[in-house]
Coordinates of C-alpha atoms in Angstrom, one line a residue:
Chain A
M80 CA -40.4 -25.5 52.7
K81 CA -40.0 -29.5 51.3
Q82 CA -37.9 -29.5 48.7
A83 CA -38.6 -33.3 47.2
G84 CA -40.3 -36.1 48.1
L85 CA -43.9 -36.9 47.8
S86 CA -45.6 -39.9 49.2
G87 CA -46.9 -42.5 47.5
D88 CA -50.2 -42.6 50.0
G89 CA -52.0 -39.9 51.5
L90 CA -53.4 -36.3 50.0
L91 CA -52.0 -34.4 47.5
V92 CA -53.2 -30.8 47.0
F93 CA -52.2 -28.3 44.3
V94 CA -52.7 -24.6 44.6
K95 CA -51.5 -21.4 43.5
A96 CA -51.1 -18.2 45.5
A97 CA -52.6 -15.9 42.7
C98 CA -55.8 -18.1 43.2
E99 CA -58.5 -16.4 45.0
T100 CA -60.2 -19.6 46.3
C101 CA -56.9 -21.4 46.9
V102 CA -56.4 -18.3 49.4
M103 CA -59.9 -18.8 50.8
V104 CA -59.2 -22.7 51.8
Q105 CA -56.0 -21.6 53.7
P106 CA -57.0 -22.4 56.8
V107 CA -58.9 -25.6 55.7
L108 CA -55.0 -26.8 54.6
R109 CA -53.8 -25.8 57.9
D110 CA -56.6 -27.5 59.7
L111 CA -55.9 -30.9 57.6
A112 CA -52.2 -30.5 57.9
R113 CA -52.5 -31.2 61.9
Q114 CA -55.1 -33.9 61.3
M115 CA -53.3 -36.1 58.4
P116 CA -49.3 -36.0 58.6
D117 CA -48.9 -37.1 55.0
M118 CA -50.7 -34.4 53.2
T119 CA -48.8 -32.5 51.1
V120 CA -49.7 -29.3 49.5
I121 CA -48.0 -28.2 46.4
S122 CA -47.7 -24.7 45.1
Q123 CA -47.5 -23.6 41.7
D124 CA -45.9 -20.3 42.1
D125 CA -45.1 -18.9 45.7
P126 CA -42.9 -21.4 47.9
D127 CA -44.4 -19.6 51.0
F128 CA -48.1 -20.2 50.2
P129 CA -49.5 -21.2 51.7
A130 CA -48.9 -19.2 54.9
A131 CA -47.7 -21.5 57.8
L132 CA -47.7 -24.6 56.0
D133 CA -44.7 -26.2 54.1
S134 CA -45.4 -26.5 50.6
V135 CA -43.3 -28.4 47.8
D136 CA -41.9 -25.5 45.1
D137 CA -43.6 -26.6 41.9
R138 CA -42.4 -23.3 40.0
S139 CA -41.0 -25.7 37.2
L140 CA -44.8 -27.4 37.0
E141 CA -43.1 -30.5 36.5
L142 CA -45.5 -32.3 39.4
S143 CA -48.3 -30.5 38.3
F144 CA -47.5 -31.9 34.6
R145 CA -47.3 -35.0 35.9
H146 CA -50.3 -35.1 37.8
D147 CA -52.2 -33.6 35.0
I148 CA -53.5 -30.8 36.6
E149 CA -56.2 -28.7 35.3
V150 CA -57.9 -26.4 38.2
V151 CA -56.6 -25.2 41.2
P152 CA -57.0 -26.1 44.2
T153 CA -56.9 -29.8 43.1
V154 CA -57.0 -32.4 46.2
I155 CA -55.9 -36.5 44.9
R156 CA -56.1 -39.2 47.6
F157 CA -53.3 -41.7 46.6
R158 CA -53.7 -45.4 48.6
D159 CA -50.8 -47.7 48.0
G160 CA -49.6 -45.3 45.4
Q161 CA -52.6 -45.4 43.2
E162 CA -54.8 -42.4 42.6
V163 CA -58.3 -43.1 44.1
A164 CA -60.4 -40.0 44.6
R165 CA -59.9 -36.6 43.0
T166 CA -61.7 -33.4 43.5
Y167 CA -61.2 -29.7 42.2
G168 CA -62.2 -26.4 43.4
W169 CA -63.6 -26.0 46.9
H170 CA -66.9 -28.3 47.3
R171 CA -66.7 -28.9 51.1
A172 CA -68.5 -32.5 50.8
D173 CA -66.4 -33.3 48.1
W174 CA -63.2 -32.2 50.0
E175 CA -64.5 -34.3 52.8
E176 CA -65.4 -37.1 51.0
V177 CA -61.7 -37.5 49.7
S178 CA -59.9 -36.2 52.8
G179 CA -62.1 -38.4 54.8
R180 CA -62.5 -35.5 57.4
Q181 CA -65.4 -34.4 58.5
G182 CA -66.6 -30.9 59.2
L183 CA -64.4 -28.8 57.6
A184 CA -64.6 -25.0 57.6
P185 CA -67.9 -24.3 58.4
D186 CA -67.6 -20.8 58.3
L187 CA -67.0 -20.9 54.4
P188 CA -69.2 -21.0 51.5
D189 CA -70.2 -24.5 50.4
Q190 CA -69.1 -24.4 47.1
R191 CA -66.7 -21.9 45.0
P192 CA -65.2 -22.9 41.5
G193 CA -61.2 -22.6 41.4
C194 CA -58.9 -21.3 38.8
G195 CA -56.9 -22.6 35.9
S196 CA -53.6 -24.5 36.9
R197 CA -50.7 -22.5 35.6
S198 CA -49.5 -25.9 34.3
R199 CA -52.8 -24.9 31.6
D200 CA -51.5 -21.6 30.7
P201 CA -51.9 -21.2 27.0
G202 CA -48.7 -23.0 25.5
A203 CA -47.5 -24.0 29.0
W204 CA -48.8 -28.0 28.5
E205 CA -47.1 -28.7 25.2
I206 CA -43.8 -27.0 26.4
L207 CA -44.0 -29.3 29.6
M208 CA -44.9 -32.3 27.8
E209 CA -41.4 -31.2 25.8
R210 CA -39.5 -30.9 29.3
Y211 CA -41.2 -33.9 31.7
G212 CA -43.3 -36.4 29.2
D213 CA -43.9 -38.6 26.0
S214 CA -44.7 -36.5 22.9
N215 CA -44.9 -40.0 21.1
I216 CA -43.0 -38.0 18.1
A217 CA -41.6 -40.6 16.0
A218 CA -39.6 -38.7 14.5
R219 CA -35.5 -39.2 14.7
P220 CA -34.8 -36.6 17.8
V221 CA -31.7 -34.3 16.5
P222 CA -30.1 -33.3 19.9
L223 CA -28.3 -29.9 19.6
G224 CA -25.2 -29.1 21.5
D225 CA -25.3 -26.5 24.4
W226 CA -23.7 -23.6 22.1
D227 CA -25.5 -24.6 19.0
D228 CA -28.0 -22.2 17.4
D229 CA -31.1 -24.0 16.8
A230 CA -31.8 -21.7 13.2
E231 CA -28.2 -22.4 12.0
A232 CA -28.4 -25.8 13.2
C233 CA -31.4 -26.0 10.7
Y234 CA -29.6 -24.3 7.9
D235 CA -26.8 -26.7 8.1
R236 CA -28.4 -29.7 7.9
G237 CA -30.1 -28.8 4.8
W238 CA -33.9 -28.4 5.8
T239 CA -34.3 -25.0 4.9
D240 CA -35.2 -23.5 1.5
G241 CA -32.5 -20.7 2.4
L242 CA -34.4 -18.6 4.7
P243 CA -34.7 -19.1 8.4
V244 CA -37.3 -21.8 9.5
V245 CA -38.6 -22.2 12.8
P246 CA -36.8 -24.8 14.9
P247 CA -39.1 -28.1 14.9
T248 CA -39.6 -28.8 18.6
D249 CA -41.4 -31.8 19.9
S250 CA -43.8 -28.7 21.9
R251 CA -44.1 -26.8 18.8
I252 CA -45.0 -30.3 16.7
V253 CA -47.2 -31.1 19.2
R254 CA -49.3 -27.9 19.0
M255 CA -49.1 -28.3 14.9
L256 CA -50.7 -31.4 15.2
G257 CA -53.3 -30.2 17.4
G258 CA -54.8 -28.5 14.5
T259 CA -55.9 -31.7 12.7
S260 CA -57.8 -34.8 14.0
R261 CA -56.1 -37.0 12.0
K262 CA -53.9 -39.5 13.7
P263 CA -49.6 -38.4 13.5
D264 CA -49.0 -41.7 12.1
E265 CA -51.9 -42.1 9.2
V266 CA -49.5 -42.1 6.1
L267 CA -50.4 -39.7 3.3
G268 CA -48.8 -41.1 0.3
E269 CA -45.5 -40.7 -0.9
V270 CA -43.8 -37.4 -2.2
P271 CA -41.6 -37.1 -5.3
P272 CA -39.5 -37.2 -6.5
N273 CA -38.1 -39.6 -3.7
L274 CA -41.4 -41.3 -3.7
T275 CA -40.9 -41.2 0.3
P276 CA -43.9 -42.3 2.4
I277 CA -45.1 -39.2 4.3
T278 CA -47.1 -39.1 7.9
V279 CA -48.7 -36.4 9.1
E280 CA -46.7 -35.9 11.5
K281 CA -44.0 -35.0 9.1
V282 CA -46.2 -32.9 7.6
A283 CA -46.5 -31.1 11.0
I284 CA -42.9 -30.9 11.6
N285 CA -42.4 -29.5 8.1
A286 CA -44.9 -27.0 8.9
V287 CA -43.7 -25.9 11.9
M288 CA -40.8 -25.3 10.2
A289 CA -42.2 -23.0 8.0
G290 CA -44.0 -20.8 10.1
A291 CA -47.5 -21.9 9.9
R292 CA -50.1 -21.6 12.7
P293 CA -51.8 -25.2 13.6
E294 CA -55.0 -23.8 12.2
Y295 CA -53.3 -23.8 8.8
M296 CA -52.9 -27.8 8.9
P297 CA -56.2 -28.9 7.0
V298 CA -55.2 -26.5 4.1
I299 CA -51.7 -27.8 4.4
L300 CA -52.9 -31.5 4.3
A301 CA -55.3 -30.8 1.5
A302 CA -52.5 -29.0 -0.5
L303 CA -50.1 -32.2 0.0
D304 CA -53.1 -34.2 -1.4
A305 CA -53.5 -32.1 -4.4
A306 CA -49.7 -32.7 -4.7
L307 CA -49.8 -36.4 -4.3
Q308 CA -52.4 -36.8 -7.3
P309 CA -50.8 -38.3 -10.1
E310 CA -52.3 -35.7 -12.4
A311 CA -50.4 -33.2 -10.4
T312 CA -47.1 -34.4 -11.9
M313 CA -45.4 -32.6 -8.9
H314 CA -41.9 -35.3 -10.2
G315 CA -42.2 -33.2 -13.1
V316 CA -43.0 -29.7 -11.5
L317 CA -39.9 -30.2 -9.2
C318 CA -37.3 -32.1 -11.7
T319 CA -38.2 -29.5 -14.7
T320 CA -35.8 -27.0 -16.0
C321 CA -38.7 -24.4 -16.0
F322 CA -39.4 -22.1 -13.9
S323 CA -42.5 -24.0 -12.1
S324 CA -43.9 -24.9 -8.8
P325 CA -47.6 -25.5 -7.5
I326 CA -49.5 -22.5 -7.3
L327 CA -51.9 -22.7 -4.4
V328 CA -55.6 -21.0 -4.7
V329 CA -58.0 -21.5 -1.6
N330 CA -61.9 -21.6 -1.5
G331 CA -64.1 -21.4 0.6
P332 CA -64.9 -20.5 4.4
V333 CA -61.8 -21.7 5.6
A334 CA -59.7 -18.9 4.0
R335 CA -61.7 -16.3 5.8
K336 CA -61.4 -18.2 8.9
I337 CA -57.9 -18.7 8.8
G338 CA -57.4 -15.0 7.7
M339 CA -55.7 -15.7 4.2
N340 CA -55.6 -12.6 2.2
S341 CA -57.8 -12.1 -1.1
G342 CA -57.6 -8.5 -1.6
I343 CA -54.7 -6.2 -1.7
N344 CA -51.3 -7.4 -2.4
C345 CA -52.6 -11.1 -2.2
L346 CA -49.9 -12.3 -4.3
G347 CA -47.0 -10.5 -1.9
Q348 CA -46.0 -10.6 1.0
G349 CA -47.3 -9.8 4.8
N350 CA -49.7 -12.7 5.4
R351 CA -48.8 -15.3 7.7
A352 CA -51.2 -18.0 6.0
N353 CA -50.6 -17.4 2.1
A354 CA -47.0 -17.4 3.0
T355 CA -46.4 -20.3 5.4
I356 CA -49.3 -22.8 3.7
G357 CA -47.4 -22.5 0.5
R358 CA -44.2 -22.6 2.2
A359 CA -45.2 -25.8 3.8
L360 CA -46.0 -27.5 0.9
Q361 CA -42.4 -26.6 -0.8
L362 CA -40.4 -28.1 2.4
I363 CA -42.1 -31.1 2.1
I364 CA -41.2 -31.6 -1.0
R365 CA -37.5 -30.5 -0.3
N366 CA -37.0 -32.2 2.8
V367 CA -39.5 -35.6 2.7
G368 CA -39.2 -35.9 -1.0
G369 CA -36.1 -34.8 -1.4
G370 CA -36.2 -32.0 -4.1
R371 CA -33.5 -30.0 -3.7
P372 CA -32.1 -27.6 -6.3
G373 CA -29.1 -28.2 -7.9
E374 CA -30.0 -32.1 -7.2
L375 CA -33.2 -33.8 -8.4
D376 CA -34.5 -29.8 -9.0
R377 CA -33.4 -28.6 -12.3
A378 CA -34.4 -25.4 -12.4
V379 CA -32.6 -23.2 -15.4
L380 CA -33.5 -20.3 -13.4
G381 CA -36.5 -21.3 -10.8
G382 CA -38.4 -18.7 -9.5
P383 CA -39.6 -16.7 -6.2
G384 CA -42.6 -19.2 -6.3
K385 CA -40.5 -21.9 -5.4
F386 CA -40.3 -20.3 -1.9
T387 CA -44.2 -20.2 -1.7
F388 CA -47.1 -19.1 -3.8
C389 CA -50.4 -19.4 -1.9
F390 CA -53.4 -16.8 -1.9
A391 CA -57.4 -17.3 -1.9
E392 CA -59.5 -16.1 -4.2
N393 CA -62.2 -13.3 -3.2
E394 CA -65.6 -14.7 -2.8
Q395 CA -67.2 -11.5 -2.0
D396 CA -68.8 -10.6 -5.1
P397 CA -72.1 -12.7 -5.4
S398 CA -71.7 -12.4 -9.3
W399 CA -68.6 -14.1 -9.6
T400 CA -68.5 -17.8 -9.9
P401 CA -65.3 -19.1 -7.3
L402 CA -62.9 -21.5 -8.7
N403 CA -64.1 -24.5 -6.1
V404 CA -67.7 -24.1 -8.0
A405 CA -66.4 -23.6 -11.5
R406 CA -64.1 -27.1 -10.9
G407 CA -67.4 -29.0 -9.7
F408 CA -67.5 -28.4 -5.9
A409 CA -70.7 -27.4 -4.3
P410 CA -70.7 -23.6 -2.9
D411 CA -68.7 -23.0 0.7
T412 CA -66.8 -25.8 -0.1
D413 CA -63.5 -25.8 1.3
T414 CA -60.9 -26.2 -1.5
V415 CA -57.6 -26.4 -2.6
T416 CA -56.6 -26.1 -6.0
L417 CA -53.0 -26.7 -7.3
F418 CA -51.8 -25.0 -10.6
Q419 CA -48.6 -25.8 -11.8
G420 CA -46.9 -22.6 -12.9
D421 CA -44.7 -19.8 -12.7
G422 CA -44.2 -16.3 -11.7
I423 CA -46.3 -13.3 -12.4
Q424 CA -46.5 -11.3 -15.9
G425 CA -48.6 -8.0 -15.0
F426 CA -51.2 -7.0 -17.2
V427 CA -51.8 -3.3 -17.6
D428 CA -54.8 -2.1 -19.4
Q429 CA -56.0 1.6 -18.3
R430 CA -57.9 2.2 -21.2
S431 CA -60.4 -0.8 -22.2
R432 CA -63.8 0.0 -21.2
T433 CA -66.0 -2.4 -22.7
P434 CA -65.5 -6.1 -22.3
E435 CA -65.0 -6.9 -25.9
Q436 CA -62.0 -4.2 -25.4
L437 CA -60.9 -6.0 -22.5
T438 CA -61.0 -9.7 -23.9
Q439 CA -58.9 -8.2 -26.8
S440 CA -56.2 -6.7 -24.8
L441 CA -55.9 -9.8 -22.4
A442 CA -55.6 -12.5 -25.3
R443 CA -53.0 -10.1 -26.6
S444 CA -50.8 -10.3 -23.3
L445 CA -52.2 -14.3 -23.0
M446 CA -50.5 -15.1 -26.6
A447 CA -47.0 -14.4 -24.4
V448 CA -47.5 -17.2 -22.3
G449 CA -44.3 -19.6 -23.0
N450 CA -43.6 -18.2 -26.2
W451 CA -46.3 -16.1 -28.5
K452 CA -45.9 -18.9 -31.0
L453 CA -46.3 -21.8 -28.7
C454 CA -49.8 -22.8 -28.9
E455 CA -51.6 -25.5 -26.6
F456 CA -48.1 -25.9 -24.6
T457 CA -48.9 -24.4 -21.7
N458 CA -51.7 -24.1 -19.4
A459 CA -52.3 -20.3 -17.8
M460 CA -53.7 -18.7 -14.6
L461 CA -55.6 -15.2 -14.9
V462 CA -55.8 -13.5 -11.8
L463 CA -58.7 -10.9 -12.8
V464 CA -58.8 -7.9 -10.4
P465 CA -61.6 -6.3 -9.5
E466 CA -61.7 -3.2 -11.3
H467 CA -60.9 -5.1 -14.2
Y468 CA -63.8 -7.7 -13.4
A469 CA -65.8 -4.6 -12.8
I470 CA -65.9 -4.1 -16.5
Y471 CA -67.0 -7.3 -17.4
R472 CA -69.7 -7.7 -14.7
N473 CA -71.4 -4.4 -15.2
A474 CA -71.8 -5.8 -18.9
G475 CA -73.4 -8.8 -17.6
W476 CA -70.6 -11.4 -18.6
D477 CA -70.1 -14.0 -16.3
R478 CA -67.3 -16.3 -15.7
D479 CA -68.0 -18.6 -18.2
R480 CA -68.7 -15.9 -20.8
I481 CA -65.2 -14.2 -20.2
T482 CA -63.6 -18.0 -20.5
T483 CA -65.2 -18.7 -23.7
A484 CA -64.5 -14.8 -25.4
L485 CA -60.7 -15.4 -24.2
H486 CA -60.5 -18.5 -26.0
D487 CA -62.0 -17.4 -28.9
A488 CA -59.7 -14.4 -29.1
L489 CA -57.2 -16.6 -28.8
R490 CA -57.1 -18.5 -31.7
R491 CA -55.4 -18.0 -34.5
P492 CA -54.3 -19.1 -38.2
G493 CA -51.8 -22.0 -37.8
S494 CA -49.7 -20.1 -40.7
D495 CA -49.3 -17.6 -38.0
V496 CA -47.5 -19.6 -35.5
V497 CA -46.3 -22.6 -37.1
Q498 CA -42.5 -23.3 -36.7
G499 CA -40.3 -20.8 -39.0
A500 CA -43.4 -18.4 -39.2
H501 CA -42.3 -14.5 -38.6
G502 CA -38.6 -15.6 -38.8
I503 CA -39.0 -17.3 -35.6
G504 CA -37.8 -21.0 -35.2
E505 CA -40.2 -21.8 -32.4
G506 CA -43.7 -22.5 -33.1
V507 CA -46.2 -25.5 -33.9
S508 CA -45.8 -28.3 -35.9
P509 CA -45.8 -27.2 -39.4
D510 CA -48.4 -30.1 -40.6
R511 CA -50.7 -27.1 -38.1
Q512 CA -50.4 -25.0 -41.1
N513 CA -53.8 -24.6 -42.4
D514 CA -55.7 -25.2 -38.9
M515 CA -57.1 -22.3 -36.6
V516 CA -54.9 -23.3 -33.4
N517 CA -56.2 -22.6 -29.9
K518 CA -53.7 -21.0 -27.4
F519 CA -54.8 -23.4 -24.5
W520 CA -56.4 -26.6 -24.5
P521 CA -60.4 -25.8 -23.5
E522 CA -59.8 -26.6 -20.0
G523 CA -56.3 -24.8 -20.0
L524 CA -57.1 -20.9 -18.7
L525 CA -58.2 -21.0 -15.0
I526 CA -59.4 -17.6 -14.1
V527 CA -59.1 -16.4 -10.3
H528 CA -60.8 -13.5 -8.9
A529 CA -58.4 -11.8 -6.8
G530 CA -56.5 -8.8 -5.7
G531 CA -57.1 -5.1 -4.0
Q532 CA -60.1 -3.1 -5.0
A533 CA -58.2 -0.1 -6.7
G534 CA -56.0 -0.6 -9.6
L535 CA -56.7 -2.0 -13.4
F536 CA -53.3 -4.3 -13.0
S537 CA -54.5 -8.4 -13.2
A538 CA -51.8 -10.8 -13.5
I539 CA -50.8 -13.5 -15.5
C540 CA -49.1 -16.6 -14.1
A541 CA -47.8 -19.0 -17.1
G542 CA -48.5 -22.7 -16.8
W543 CA -45.7 -25.5 -16.7
T544 CA -44.6 -26.8 -20.1
G545 CA -45.7 -30.2 -19.0
G546 CA -49.2 -28.7 -19.8
R547 CA -48.4 -29.6 -23.2
F548 CA -49.5 -33.1 -22.2
R549 CA -52.9 -32.5 -21.9
H550 CA -53.9 -35.9 -20.4
E551 CA -51.2 -36.5 -17.8
S552 CA -50.5 -32.8 -16.5
K553 CA -53.7 -31.3 -14.9
T554 CA -55.1 -28.4 -12.5
V555 CA -56.3 -30.4 -9.4
T556 CA -58.8 -29.3 -6.8
R557 CA -59.0 -31.3 -3.5
E558 CA -61.4 -30.5 -0.6
I559 CA -60.2 -29.5 2.6
K560 CA -61.5 -32.1 5.0
P561 CA -62.5 -30.4 8.4
W562 CA -61.8 -31.3 11.7
L563 CA -63.7 -34.8 12.5
Chain B
M189 CA -30.8 -26.0 27.9
A190 CA -29.6 -28.1 24.9
V191 CA -32.3 -28.1 22.0
T192 CA -33.8 -31.3 20.5
L193 CA -35.2 -31.1 17.0
R194 CA -37.2 -33.5 15.1
D195 CA -35.6 -34.6 11.6
P196 CA -38.4 -33.1 9.3
T197 CA -37.0 -35.6 5.8
G198 CA -38.4 -38.7 5.1
E199 CA -35.5 -40.4 6.8
A200 CA -35.0 -43.1 3.8
T201 CA -31.5 -43.7 3.9
S202 CA -29.9 -45.3 1.1
L203 CA -28.1 -48.8 0.7
L204 CA -24.7 -48.0 0.6
R205 CA -23.0 -49.6 -2.2
D206 CA -20.3 -49.7 -4.2
R207 CA -19.9 -47.6 -7.6
T208 CA -19.9 -49.9 -10.4
A209 CA -16.9 -49.6 -11.9
P210 CA -17.2 -47.6 -15.3
L211 CA -16.4 -49.6 -18.4
T212 CA -12.9 -49.9 -20.0
A213 CA -14.3 -51.0 -23.1
F214 CA -17.2 -51.9 -25.2
D215 CA -16.3 -54.7 -26.6
G216 CA -19.4 -57.4 -26.1
K217 CA -21.3 -55.1 -23.7
I218 CA -24.6 -53.7 -23.9
L219 CA -25.4 -49.7 -23.8
A220 CA -28.9 -48.3 -22.8
L221 CA -29.9 -45.2 -24.2
M222 CA -32.9 -43.6 -22.2
D223 CA -34.7 -41.2 -23.2
I224 CA -36.5 -39.4 -20.5
G225 CA -39.5 -38.1 -23.1
K226 CA -38.1 -34.5 -22.8
M227 CA -38.2 -32.5 -25.5
R228 CA -35.8 -33.5 -28.4
G229 CA -33.9 -35.8 -26.4
D230 CA -35.3 -38.4 -29.1
E231 CA -32.8 -36.6 -31.5
F232 CA -29.8 -37.0 -29.1
I233 CA -30.4 -40.8 -28.9
D234 CA -31.1 -41.1 -32.4
R235 CA -27.4 -39.6 -33.0
L236 CA -25.8 -42.0 -29.9
E237 CA -27.1 -45.1 -31.4
Q238 CA -26.1 -44.2 -34.7
L239 CA -22.8 -43.5 -33.4
C240 CA -22.7 -46.8 -31.2
T241 CA -24.0 -48.7 -34.3
E242 CA -21.0 -47.4 -36.8
R243 CA -18.6 -48.7 -34.1
G244 CA -20.0 -52.2 -33.4
V245 CA -21.6 -51.0 -30.0
A246 CA -24.7 -53.1 -28.9
T247 CA -27.4 -50.8 -28.1
R248 CA -30.8 -51.5 -26.6
R249 CA -33.1 -48.3 -26.0
F250 CA -35.4 -47.0 -23.4
K251 CA -37.6 -44.4 -23.1
K252 CA -39.9 -43.2 -19.9
P253 CA -43.5 -42.8 -20.8
T254 CA -43.2 -39.0 -19.7
N255 CA -41.0 -37.0 -18.3
T256 CA -43.9 -35.6 -16.1
R257 CA -43.5 -39.0 -13.6
V258 CA -41.3 -40.9 -12.4
A259 CA -39.8 -43.8 -14.6
P260 CA -41.2 -47.5 -14.0
P261 CA -39.4 -49.5 -11.4
E262 CA -40.0 -52.5 -14.4
M263 CA -38.5 -50.4 -16.8
I264 CA -35.3 -49.3 -14.3
D265 CA -34.8 -53.3 -13.4
E266 CA -34.8 -54.7 -17.4
I267 CA -31.9 -51.4 -17.7
A268 CA -30.2 -52.8 -14.4
G269 CA -30.4 -56.5 -15.2
S270 CA -30.1 -56.6 -19.3
C271 CA -27.5 -53.5 -20.1
D272 CA -23.5 -53.1 -18.5
A273 CA -24.2 -49.0 -18.8
V274 CA -26.7 -46.5 -19.5
I275 CA -26.8 -42.9 -20.8
V276 CA -29.4 -41.1 -20.0
A277 CA -30.6 -38.0 -22.3
L278 CA -31.8 -35.8 -19.0
S279 CA -32.6 -32.7 -20.5
D280 CA -33.8 -30.5 -23.5

């Protein structure tokens, strides 16, 4: 068995014992070897294959990677150190042309397809690239010691949200970059709070760490795009003393394509896409933007949504106007909507049977957002579950009517909500004493349809207090750009 | 085999500078009072301004347009260029 060294001139033949076509052409290879001393056979899986030939052991697949082998057998002709011809599979005429030898194995069929190269097994190429190639990754390499634990190393460097992350190795980053057609060096904007420029590659690195799959990349990029819009006020959402974080709602066919959860337990744990898309955005804010708790993140209590808060809307009910359509996009447009909000306030109503009853009931709970007496101060997201929505749907109420009815039910006399009323210091300005006061801005109540089929338990997510600046801090919806 | 990771951060290193020495006295100095736009920040700055005035300390007031976004670089430059120290009303 040859151990090393390949001639720059001659013929290279890549084979594997597990390939029936390679097994079939063994007599041809032995025949060529007798005629061509400058031929080298390279075996991907068994150094004793082909029988009676002194092959080069390429179980490491380094040579297969360096010669970009996709199929075995592959025959390559070199002249003066340069590749001048290549063929793959068994095709007599091609082999004769590349080898320069005529009359090869007349008893074999004229042609037979080969098998996949082991260097192209799923997941192999990226790892081989990491070992033997140039990944062209621009980010600073961080070599670990022989005995370092890679998960601990990430934590020690301050790169995690407190939970373990997937260590960002070149092979994983390259695989993640395969999830988008955008160039790795494309600058996407400046990430607050430090306003640090971010590239697609940095998104991919943080997506790897979040545990995302490459097919989530377009959604993650759109979520970041939303967060970078000025009206998303990501700087304030991160630096605030309040509880808030970006809450991401995904609409469109992409949500189903990547397996997002819009149904049972969709605001909870257990779905990889939901969990990691939201987490990727949070890690980007932390690692690229510099938004670390206790530093620029000044949250008094914070909230679990600061790990991740992302789900898909249930678009299965044709009577429901999905959020993307309500926000001006064509049906079936893939979108991410970013709402600046807090955790979940459960809404329990198992007794209301009419839309009027349910509206009054929901309004009473929505009044608690922020503070019962604060108005036009925070926005709110209402996650309406199927059984609650069914009460509206069965009475012919659609999204617009529900929204309008809730706003009407949430309008109160100023005397009820001014500072000091009911012996409570908090409240709206005393000059609103004689007004009728809305709880939310007209666009400040966002309704999303999601959740399991059984259970009269909807959810209210209070908006960030920055929502009181109506024209500065707004919900943002961005289209998810498809693979180009 | 040792693993090599890739840096997920912005890789934006700050210029290392010596910390400006704290003022030992306010004589002839100008103190910037900066309101970042949080609730009741103005009350805090009002009181500080009053206390400074009573003691003959010169002040200049600054206010971020909104606490939801970063301070305009021009404002930061103006504070750095025209004042000797700054007090920032950071929170509620």
